[in-house]
Coordinates of C-alpha atoms in Angstrom, one line a residue:
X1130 CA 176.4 -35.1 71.9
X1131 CA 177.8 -34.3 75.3
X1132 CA 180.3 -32.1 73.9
X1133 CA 178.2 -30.4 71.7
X1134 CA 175.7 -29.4 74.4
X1135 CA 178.5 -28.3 76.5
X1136 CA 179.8 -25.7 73.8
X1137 CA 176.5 -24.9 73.9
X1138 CA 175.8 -24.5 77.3
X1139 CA 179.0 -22.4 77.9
X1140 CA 178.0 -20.1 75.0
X1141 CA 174.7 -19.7 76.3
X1142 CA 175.7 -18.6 79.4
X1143 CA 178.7 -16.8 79.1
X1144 CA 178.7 -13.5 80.3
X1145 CA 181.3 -11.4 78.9
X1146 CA 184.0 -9.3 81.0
X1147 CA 185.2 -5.7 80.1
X1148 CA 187.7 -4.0 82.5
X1149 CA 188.8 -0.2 83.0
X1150 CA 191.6 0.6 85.1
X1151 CA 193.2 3.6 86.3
X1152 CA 196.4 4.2 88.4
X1153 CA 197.3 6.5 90.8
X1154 CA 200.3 7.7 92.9
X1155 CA 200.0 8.6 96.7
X1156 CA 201.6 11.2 98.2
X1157 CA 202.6 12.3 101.5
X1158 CA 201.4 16.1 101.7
X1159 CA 204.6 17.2 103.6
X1160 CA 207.0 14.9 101.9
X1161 CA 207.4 16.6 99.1
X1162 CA 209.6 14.8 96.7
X1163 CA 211.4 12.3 99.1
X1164 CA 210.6 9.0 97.7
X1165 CA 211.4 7.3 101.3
X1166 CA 208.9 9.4 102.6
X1167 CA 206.0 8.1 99.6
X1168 CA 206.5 4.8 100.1
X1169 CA 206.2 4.8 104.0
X1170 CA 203.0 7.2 103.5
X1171 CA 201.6 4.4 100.8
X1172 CA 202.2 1.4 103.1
X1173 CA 200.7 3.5 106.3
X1174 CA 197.7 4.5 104.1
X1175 CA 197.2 1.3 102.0
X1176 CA 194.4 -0.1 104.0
X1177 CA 193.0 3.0 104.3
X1178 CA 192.3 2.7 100.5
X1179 CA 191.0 -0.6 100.3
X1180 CA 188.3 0.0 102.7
X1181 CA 187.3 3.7 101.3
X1182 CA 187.1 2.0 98.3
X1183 CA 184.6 -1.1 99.1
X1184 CA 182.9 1.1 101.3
X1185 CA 179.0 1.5 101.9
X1186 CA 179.7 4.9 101.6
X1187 CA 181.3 5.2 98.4
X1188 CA 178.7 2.6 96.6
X1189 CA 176.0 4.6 98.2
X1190 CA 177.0 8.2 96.5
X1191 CA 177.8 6.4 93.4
X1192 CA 174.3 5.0 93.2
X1193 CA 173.0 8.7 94.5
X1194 CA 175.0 10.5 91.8
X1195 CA 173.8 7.6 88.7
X1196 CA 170.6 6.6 89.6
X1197 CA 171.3 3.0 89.3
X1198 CA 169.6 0.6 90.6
X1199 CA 172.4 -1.4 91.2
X1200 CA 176.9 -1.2 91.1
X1201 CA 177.1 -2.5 87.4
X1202 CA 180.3 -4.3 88.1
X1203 CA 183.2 -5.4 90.1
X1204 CA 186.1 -3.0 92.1
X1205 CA 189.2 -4.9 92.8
X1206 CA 192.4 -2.7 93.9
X1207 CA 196.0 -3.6 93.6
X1208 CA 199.0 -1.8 95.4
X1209 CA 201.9 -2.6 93.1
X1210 CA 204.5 -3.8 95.1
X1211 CA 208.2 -1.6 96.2
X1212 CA 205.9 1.6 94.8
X1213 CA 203.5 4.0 95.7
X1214 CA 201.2 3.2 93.4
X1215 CA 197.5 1.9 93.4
X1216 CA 195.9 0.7 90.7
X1217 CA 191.9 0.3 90.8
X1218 CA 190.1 -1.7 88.3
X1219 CA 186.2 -2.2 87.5
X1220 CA 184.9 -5.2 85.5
X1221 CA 181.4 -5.1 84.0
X1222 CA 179.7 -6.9 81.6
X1223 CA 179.5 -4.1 79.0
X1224 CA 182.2 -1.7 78.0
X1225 CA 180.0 1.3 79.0
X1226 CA 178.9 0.5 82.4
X1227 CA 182.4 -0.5 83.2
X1228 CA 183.9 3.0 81.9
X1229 CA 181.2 4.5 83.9
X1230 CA 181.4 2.8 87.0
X1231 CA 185.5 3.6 86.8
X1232 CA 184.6 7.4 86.2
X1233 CA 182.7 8.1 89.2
X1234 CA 184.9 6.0 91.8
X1235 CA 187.2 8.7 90.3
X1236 CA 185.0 11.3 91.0
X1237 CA 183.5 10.4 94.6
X1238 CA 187.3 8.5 96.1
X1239 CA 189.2 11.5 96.3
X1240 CA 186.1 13.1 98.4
X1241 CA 186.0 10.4 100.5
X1242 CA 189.9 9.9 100.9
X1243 CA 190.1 13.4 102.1
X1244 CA 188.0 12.7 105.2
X1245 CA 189.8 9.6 106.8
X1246 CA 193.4 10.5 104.9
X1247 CA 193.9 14.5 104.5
X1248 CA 197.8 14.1 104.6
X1249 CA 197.6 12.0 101.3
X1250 CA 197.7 13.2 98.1
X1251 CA 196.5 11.3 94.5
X1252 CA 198.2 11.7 91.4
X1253 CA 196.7 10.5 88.5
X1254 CA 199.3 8.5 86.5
X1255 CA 196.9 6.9 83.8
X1256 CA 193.4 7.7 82.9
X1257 CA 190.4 5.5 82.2
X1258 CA 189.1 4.3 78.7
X1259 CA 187.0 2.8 77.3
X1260 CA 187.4 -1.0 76.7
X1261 CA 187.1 -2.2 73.6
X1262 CA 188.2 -6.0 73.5
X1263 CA 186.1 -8.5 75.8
X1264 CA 189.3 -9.3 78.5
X1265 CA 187.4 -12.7 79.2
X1266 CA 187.2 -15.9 76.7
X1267 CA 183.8 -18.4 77.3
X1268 CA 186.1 -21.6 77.3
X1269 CA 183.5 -23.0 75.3
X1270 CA 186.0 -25.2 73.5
X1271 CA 188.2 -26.0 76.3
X1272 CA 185.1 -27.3 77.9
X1273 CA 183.6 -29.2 75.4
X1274 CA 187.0 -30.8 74.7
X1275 CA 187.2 -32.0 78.3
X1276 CA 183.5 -33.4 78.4
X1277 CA 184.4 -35.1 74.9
X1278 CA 187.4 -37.2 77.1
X1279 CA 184.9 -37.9 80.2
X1280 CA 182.1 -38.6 78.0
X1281 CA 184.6 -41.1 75.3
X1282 CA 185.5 -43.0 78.7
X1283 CA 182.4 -43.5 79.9
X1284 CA 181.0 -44.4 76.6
X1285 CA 184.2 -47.0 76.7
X1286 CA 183.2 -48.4 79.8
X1287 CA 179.1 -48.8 79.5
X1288 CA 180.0 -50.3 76.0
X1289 CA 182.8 -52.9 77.4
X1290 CA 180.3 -53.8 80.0
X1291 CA 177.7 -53.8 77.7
X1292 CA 179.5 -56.0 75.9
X1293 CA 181.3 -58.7 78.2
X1294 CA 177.7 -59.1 80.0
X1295 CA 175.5 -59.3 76.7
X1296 CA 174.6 -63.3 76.6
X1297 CA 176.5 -63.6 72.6
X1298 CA 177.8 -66.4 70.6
X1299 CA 182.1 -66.6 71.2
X1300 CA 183.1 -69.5 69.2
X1301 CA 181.5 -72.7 67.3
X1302 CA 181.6 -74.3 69.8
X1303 CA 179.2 -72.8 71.6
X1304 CA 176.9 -72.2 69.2
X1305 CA 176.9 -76.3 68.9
X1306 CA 175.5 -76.9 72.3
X1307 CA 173.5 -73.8 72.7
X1308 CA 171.5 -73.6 69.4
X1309 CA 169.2 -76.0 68.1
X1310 CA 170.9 -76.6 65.1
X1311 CA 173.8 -78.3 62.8
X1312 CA 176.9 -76.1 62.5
X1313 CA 177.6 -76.4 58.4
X1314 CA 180.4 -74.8 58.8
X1315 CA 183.1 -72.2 60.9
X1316 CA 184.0 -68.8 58.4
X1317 CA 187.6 -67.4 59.7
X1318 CA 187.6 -64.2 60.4
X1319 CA 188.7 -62.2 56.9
X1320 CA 190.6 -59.0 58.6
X1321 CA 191.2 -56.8 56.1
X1322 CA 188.8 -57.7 53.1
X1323 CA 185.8 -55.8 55.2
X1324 CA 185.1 -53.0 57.6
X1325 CA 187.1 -49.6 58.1
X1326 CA 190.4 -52.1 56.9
X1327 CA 189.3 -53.0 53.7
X1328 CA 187.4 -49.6 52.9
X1329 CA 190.8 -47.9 53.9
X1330 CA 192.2 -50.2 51.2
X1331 CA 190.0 -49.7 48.7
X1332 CA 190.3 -46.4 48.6
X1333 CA 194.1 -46.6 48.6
X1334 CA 193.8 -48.4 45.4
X1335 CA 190.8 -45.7 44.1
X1336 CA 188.4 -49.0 44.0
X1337 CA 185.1 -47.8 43.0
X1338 CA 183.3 -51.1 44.3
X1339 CA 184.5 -53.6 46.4
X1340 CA 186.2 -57.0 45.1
X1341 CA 184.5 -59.9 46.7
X1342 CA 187.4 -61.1 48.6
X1343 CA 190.1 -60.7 46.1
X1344 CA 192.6 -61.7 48.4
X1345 CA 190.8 -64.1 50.5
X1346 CA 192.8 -66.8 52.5
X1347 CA 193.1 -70.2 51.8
X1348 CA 191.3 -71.1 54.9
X1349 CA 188.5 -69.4 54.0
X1350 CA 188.0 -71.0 50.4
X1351 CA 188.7 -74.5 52.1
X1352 CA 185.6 -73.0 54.3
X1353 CA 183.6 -72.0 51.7
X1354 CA 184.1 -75.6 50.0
X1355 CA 182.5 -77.5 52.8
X1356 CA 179.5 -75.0 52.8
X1357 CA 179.1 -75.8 48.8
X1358 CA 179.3 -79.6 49.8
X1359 CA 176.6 -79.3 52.3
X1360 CA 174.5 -77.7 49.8
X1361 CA 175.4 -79.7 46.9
X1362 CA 174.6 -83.0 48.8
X1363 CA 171.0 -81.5 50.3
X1364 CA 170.5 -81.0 46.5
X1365 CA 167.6 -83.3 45.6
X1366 CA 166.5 -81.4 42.3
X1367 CA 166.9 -79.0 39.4
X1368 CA 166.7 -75.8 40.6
X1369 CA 167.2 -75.9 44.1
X1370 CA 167.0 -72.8 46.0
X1371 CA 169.1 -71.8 49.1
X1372 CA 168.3 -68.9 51.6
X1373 CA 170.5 -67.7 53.4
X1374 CA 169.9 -64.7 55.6
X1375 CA 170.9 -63.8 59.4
X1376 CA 169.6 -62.9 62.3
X1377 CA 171.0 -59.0 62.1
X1378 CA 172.1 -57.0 60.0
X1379 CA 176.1 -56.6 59.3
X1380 CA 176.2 -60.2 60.1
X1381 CA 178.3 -61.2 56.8
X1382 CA 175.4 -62.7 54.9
X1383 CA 175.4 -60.9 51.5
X1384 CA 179.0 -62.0 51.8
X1385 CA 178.5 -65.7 52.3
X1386 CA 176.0 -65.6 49.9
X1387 CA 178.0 -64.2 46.8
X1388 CA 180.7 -66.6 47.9
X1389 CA 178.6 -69.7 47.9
X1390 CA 177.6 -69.0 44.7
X1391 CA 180.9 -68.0 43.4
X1392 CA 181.7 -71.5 44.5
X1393 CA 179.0 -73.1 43.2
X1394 CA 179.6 -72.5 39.6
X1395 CA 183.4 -72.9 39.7
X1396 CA 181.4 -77.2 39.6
X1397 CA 180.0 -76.3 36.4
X1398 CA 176.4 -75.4 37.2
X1399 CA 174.3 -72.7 36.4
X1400 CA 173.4 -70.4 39.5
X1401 CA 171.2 -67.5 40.0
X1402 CA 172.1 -65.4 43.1
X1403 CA 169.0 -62.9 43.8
X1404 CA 169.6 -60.3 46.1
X1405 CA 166.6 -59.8 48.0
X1406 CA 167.6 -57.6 50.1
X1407 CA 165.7 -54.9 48.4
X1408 CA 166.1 -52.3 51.4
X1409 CA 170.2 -52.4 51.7
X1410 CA 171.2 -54.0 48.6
X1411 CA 174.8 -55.1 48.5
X1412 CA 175.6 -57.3 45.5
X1413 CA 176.6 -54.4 43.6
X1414 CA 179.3 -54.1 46.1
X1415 CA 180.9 -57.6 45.2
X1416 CA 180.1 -57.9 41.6
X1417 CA 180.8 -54.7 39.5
X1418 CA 181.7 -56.5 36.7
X1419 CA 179.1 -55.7 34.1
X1420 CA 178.2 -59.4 32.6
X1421 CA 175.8 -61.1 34.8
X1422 CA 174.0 -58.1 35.9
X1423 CA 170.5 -58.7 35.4
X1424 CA 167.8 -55.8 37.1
X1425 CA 165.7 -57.3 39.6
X1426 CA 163.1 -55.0 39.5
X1427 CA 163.1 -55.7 35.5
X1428 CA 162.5 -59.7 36.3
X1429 CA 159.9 -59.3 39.0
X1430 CA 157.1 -57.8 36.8
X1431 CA 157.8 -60.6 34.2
X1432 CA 155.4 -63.1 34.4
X1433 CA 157.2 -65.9 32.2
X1434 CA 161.1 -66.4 32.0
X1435 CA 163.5 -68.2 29.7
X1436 CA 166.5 -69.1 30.1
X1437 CA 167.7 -66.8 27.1
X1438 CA 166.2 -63.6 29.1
X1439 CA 169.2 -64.5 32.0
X1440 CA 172.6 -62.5 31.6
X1441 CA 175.3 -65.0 32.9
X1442 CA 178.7 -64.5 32.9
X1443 CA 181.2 -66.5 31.5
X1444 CA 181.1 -68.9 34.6
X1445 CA 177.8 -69.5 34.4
X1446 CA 176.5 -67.2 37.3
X1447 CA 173.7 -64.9 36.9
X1448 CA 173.4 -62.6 39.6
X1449 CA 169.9 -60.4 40.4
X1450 CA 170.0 -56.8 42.0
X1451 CA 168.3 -53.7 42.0
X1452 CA 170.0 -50.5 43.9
X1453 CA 166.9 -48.5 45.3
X1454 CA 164.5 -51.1 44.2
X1455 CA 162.8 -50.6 47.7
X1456 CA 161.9 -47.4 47.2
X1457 CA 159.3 -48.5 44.4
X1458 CA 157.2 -50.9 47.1
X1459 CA 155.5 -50.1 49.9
X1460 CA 155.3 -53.3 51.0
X1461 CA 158.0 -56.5 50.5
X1462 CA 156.9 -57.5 46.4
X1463 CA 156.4 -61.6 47.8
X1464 CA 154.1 -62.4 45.0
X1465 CA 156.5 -61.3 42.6
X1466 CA 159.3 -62.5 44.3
X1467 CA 157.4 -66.2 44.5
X1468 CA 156.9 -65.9 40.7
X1469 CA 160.5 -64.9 40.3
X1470 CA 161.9 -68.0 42.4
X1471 CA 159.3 -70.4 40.5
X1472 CA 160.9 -69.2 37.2
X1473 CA 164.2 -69.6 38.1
X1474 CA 163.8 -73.3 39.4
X1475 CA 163.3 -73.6 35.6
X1476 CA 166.1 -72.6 33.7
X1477 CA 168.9 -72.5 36.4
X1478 CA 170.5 -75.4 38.7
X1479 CA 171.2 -73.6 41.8
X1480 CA 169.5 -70.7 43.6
X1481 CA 170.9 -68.5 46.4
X1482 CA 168.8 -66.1 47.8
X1483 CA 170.0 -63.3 49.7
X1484 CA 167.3 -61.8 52.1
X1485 CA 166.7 -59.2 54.8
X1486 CA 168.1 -60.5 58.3
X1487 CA 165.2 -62.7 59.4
X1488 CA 164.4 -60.9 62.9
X1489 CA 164.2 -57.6 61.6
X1490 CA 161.8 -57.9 58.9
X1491 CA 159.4 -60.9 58.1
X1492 CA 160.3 -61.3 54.5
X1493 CA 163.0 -63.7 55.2
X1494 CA 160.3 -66.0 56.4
X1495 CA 157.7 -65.2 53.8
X1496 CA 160.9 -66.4 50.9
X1497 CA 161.1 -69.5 52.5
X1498 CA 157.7 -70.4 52.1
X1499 CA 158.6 -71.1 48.0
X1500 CA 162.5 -72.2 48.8
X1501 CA 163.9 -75.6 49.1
X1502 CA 166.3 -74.6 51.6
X1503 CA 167.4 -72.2 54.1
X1504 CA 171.1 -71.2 56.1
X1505 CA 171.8 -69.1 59.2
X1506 CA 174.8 -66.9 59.0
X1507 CA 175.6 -66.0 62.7
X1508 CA 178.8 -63.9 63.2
X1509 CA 181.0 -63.5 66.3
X1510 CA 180.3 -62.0 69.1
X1511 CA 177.4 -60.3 67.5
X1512 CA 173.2 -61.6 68.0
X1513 CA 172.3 -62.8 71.5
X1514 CA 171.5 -66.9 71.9
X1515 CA 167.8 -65.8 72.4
X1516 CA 167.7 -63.7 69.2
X1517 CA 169.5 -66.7 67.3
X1518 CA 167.5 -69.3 68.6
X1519 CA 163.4 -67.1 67.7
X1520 CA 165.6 -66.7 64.2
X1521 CA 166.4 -70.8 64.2
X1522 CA 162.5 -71.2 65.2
X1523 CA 161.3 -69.1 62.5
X1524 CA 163.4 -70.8 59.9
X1525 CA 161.7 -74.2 61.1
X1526 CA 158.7 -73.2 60.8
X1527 CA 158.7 -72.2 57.1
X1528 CA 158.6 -75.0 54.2
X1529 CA 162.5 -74.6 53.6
X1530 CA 164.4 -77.2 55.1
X1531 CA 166.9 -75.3 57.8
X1532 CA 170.4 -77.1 56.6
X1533 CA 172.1 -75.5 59.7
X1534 CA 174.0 -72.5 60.8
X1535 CA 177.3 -70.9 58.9
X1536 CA 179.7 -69.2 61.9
X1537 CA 180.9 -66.4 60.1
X1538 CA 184.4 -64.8 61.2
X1539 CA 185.8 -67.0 64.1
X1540 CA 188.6 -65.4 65.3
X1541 CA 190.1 -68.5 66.7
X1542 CA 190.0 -70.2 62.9
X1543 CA 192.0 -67.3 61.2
X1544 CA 194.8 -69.0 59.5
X1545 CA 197.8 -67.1 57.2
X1546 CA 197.2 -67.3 54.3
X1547 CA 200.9 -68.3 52.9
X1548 CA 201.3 -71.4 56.1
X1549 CA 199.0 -73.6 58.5
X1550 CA 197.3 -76.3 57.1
X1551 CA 195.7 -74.8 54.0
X1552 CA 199.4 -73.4 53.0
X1553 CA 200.0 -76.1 50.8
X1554 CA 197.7 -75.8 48.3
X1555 CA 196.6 -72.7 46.1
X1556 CA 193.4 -71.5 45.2
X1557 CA 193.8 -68.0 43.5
X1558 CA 191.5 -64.7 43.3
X1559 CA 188.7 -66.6 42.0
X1560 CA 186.0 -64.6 43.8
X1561 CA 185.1 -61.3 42.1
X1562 CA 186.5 -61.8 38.6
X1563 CA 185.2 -65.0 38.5
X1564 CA 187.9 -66.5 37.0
X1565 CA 189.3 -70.3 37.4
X1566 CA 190.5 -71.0 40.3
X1567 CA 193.6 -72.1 37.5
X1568 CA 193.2 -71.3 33.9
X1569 CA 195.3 -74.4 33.6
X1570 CA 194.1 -76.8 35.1
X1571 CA 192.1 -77.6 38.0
X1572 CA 194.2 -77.2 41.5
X1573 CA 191.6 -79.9 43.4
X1574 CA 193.0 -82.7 42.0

């Protein structure tokens, strides 16, 4: 923005140079042709010229002879050096006026020189013309290249301070003792399945849609595991239903969700995941295989379900999305969303709902008003312990039982994913496909 309103600035007020110049020789009247005798005449004379030609005087007839209000330009003179030459040059900010200006110097500076200098002659050695290429540039881009740098730096530094001073959540840890809630579990930090990484690689590969961590480590399955067994033990019913939402967006809760539920199903239960959040919807992102698919907004105006209306894939996971459903409701669809939910808890084993981040919008609350269970995905370095802790409040306060907080992409956690202690063992690309995590037989045992 800087940059741009530099250009602009500099364009704006540009003003445009056009010069004219003429040369002249000076000659001695009774020198003749003795070049010795020239160039002692020129230096003897020289600042004779300079001040005939910045003279009161001289402006004064020029203004008498024009009728201008005003010199239209600039008069700079220039004795070339080891010659008897002058050159005199006008700059104005039109071609015209700067012709102009040149002709009548030439005019009225002979007159002139003839009072204070009568022994010296002018020869002219090359006329005036008209200019017809601006001789000046605006430096519009050079400018605005150089405000881009200072502004980038700055930028740099108020967003590092910004940053190191802003009261986050750095490791588990910390959001242990500082938050008043259980930690389920730490996430490592996936490098290069998300972000400007993995959409560089995607496109690499021409990937329409992203694969739900293809190539995710084994420390992050392992991870994923433990979040499954937390859920799986809360479990006190058919059809129970998990939210899990965050306090911001970009927090890695869409993620989470799809992976708990990928997880879920490799136990041999039936799962619904219902994307919820109808305003960015991003389970099309993870699964763009077509079985499964079933239209939310198709489901919300039903007011009875079966379990034969479900699409599931061969896994067993049925999973609820509508790109653009938000458009078609002016206000968060909760009734039908309650209806939906109700319906499920009747033909499905597990529920995971993926909502709006709960401190942006209110909807997250209103879902877990008809769910058995809620989670808090809460990334690194990301919401501020206030924001985390309103969000932990609100989650209490609904019906849904708050299982705890999932720390999603701890840097500190990140292991290989071919040694540390999860290189042993080998769980596949089960996420995605949703294939076995081994077609022959089950690696857990």
């Amino acid at each position: 923005v800087c940059s741009f309103a530099a250009y602009i600035y500099k364009e704006v007020t540009f003003v445009p140079e056009y010069r004219t110049n003429v040369t002249y020789a000076v000659k001695s009247r009774e020198s003749g042709s003795n070049p010795y005798n020239n160039l002692v005449q020129m230096q003897n004379l020289a600042s004779v010229y300079e001040t005939v030609l910045h003279s009161d005087e001289l402006s004064r007839i020029i203004l008498d002879r024009t009728g201008w209000d005003r010199i239209p330009g600039e008069l700079t003179t220039k004795i070339i050096d080891g010659t008897n030459i002058i050159e005199i040059r006008t700059t104005a900010p039109d071609p015209r006026s700067s012709f102009l200006y040149l002709k009548y110097i030439c005019e009225c500076y002979p007159v002139i020189l003839d009072r204070v200098a009568n022994e010296a002659t002018l020869t002219l050695l090359s006329p005036a013309r008209v200019p017809l290429v601006c001789s000046n540039e605006s430096g519009a881009s050079s400018f605005a290249k150089e405000i881009f740098v200072y502004a980038l730096v700055i930028s740099c530094l108020i967003f590092a301070y910004l940053s190191l001073s802003k009261k986050v959540i750095n490791s588990s840890a910390q959001l242990s003792s500082k938050i008043n809630a259980p930690l389920i579990e730490s996430l490592p930090n996936e490098g290069g399945s998300g972000g400007l990484r993995g959409w560089i690689k995607r496109k690499a590969k021409k990937q329409k849609n992203a694969v739900l961590l293809g190539a995710s480590s084994n420390a992050y399955v392992e991870a994923i595991y433990n979040v499954r067994a937390k859920i799986l033990s809360s479990a006190n019913r058919t059809g129970y239903s998990v939210v899990i939402t965050s306090t911001l967006a970009n927090e890695g809760k869409s993620t989470v969700s799809a992976s708990v539920a990928s997880s879920i199903v490799k136990t041999g239960k039936k799962v619904a995941l219902v994307d919820l959040d109808i305003y960015n919807s991003s389970q099309n992102l993870f699964f763009n295989n077509p079985d499964g698919y079933n239209r939310l907004s198709t489901f919300l105006s039903r007011t009875e379900l079966t379990v034969d209306d479900i699409s599931f894939d061969k896994n067993g996971l049925a999973v609820f999305f509508d790109v653009g459903v938000g458009k078609k409701y002016k206000e968060f669809p909760i009734n039908q969303v309650k209806r939906l939910i109700n319906n499920l808890k009747k033909t499905v084993d597990f529920i995971i709902i993926d909502t709006p981040p709960v401190s942006i919008f209110a909807d997250a609350a209103e879902i877990c008003e008809c769910a058995n269970a809620s989670a808090l995905v809460v990334r690194e370095h990301y919401a501020t312990e206030e924001e985390i802790s309103e969000s932990v409040s609100t989650l209490n306060e609904g019906k849904a039982v708050l299982l705890g907080c999932i720390y999603n992409r701890e840097l500190s956690t990140r292991r290989s994913r071919s040694g540390g202690y999860y290189g042993n063992y080998y769980y596949g690309k089960y996420y995605g496909n949703y294939k076995k995590f081994d077609e022959e037989g089950d690696t857990d045992e």
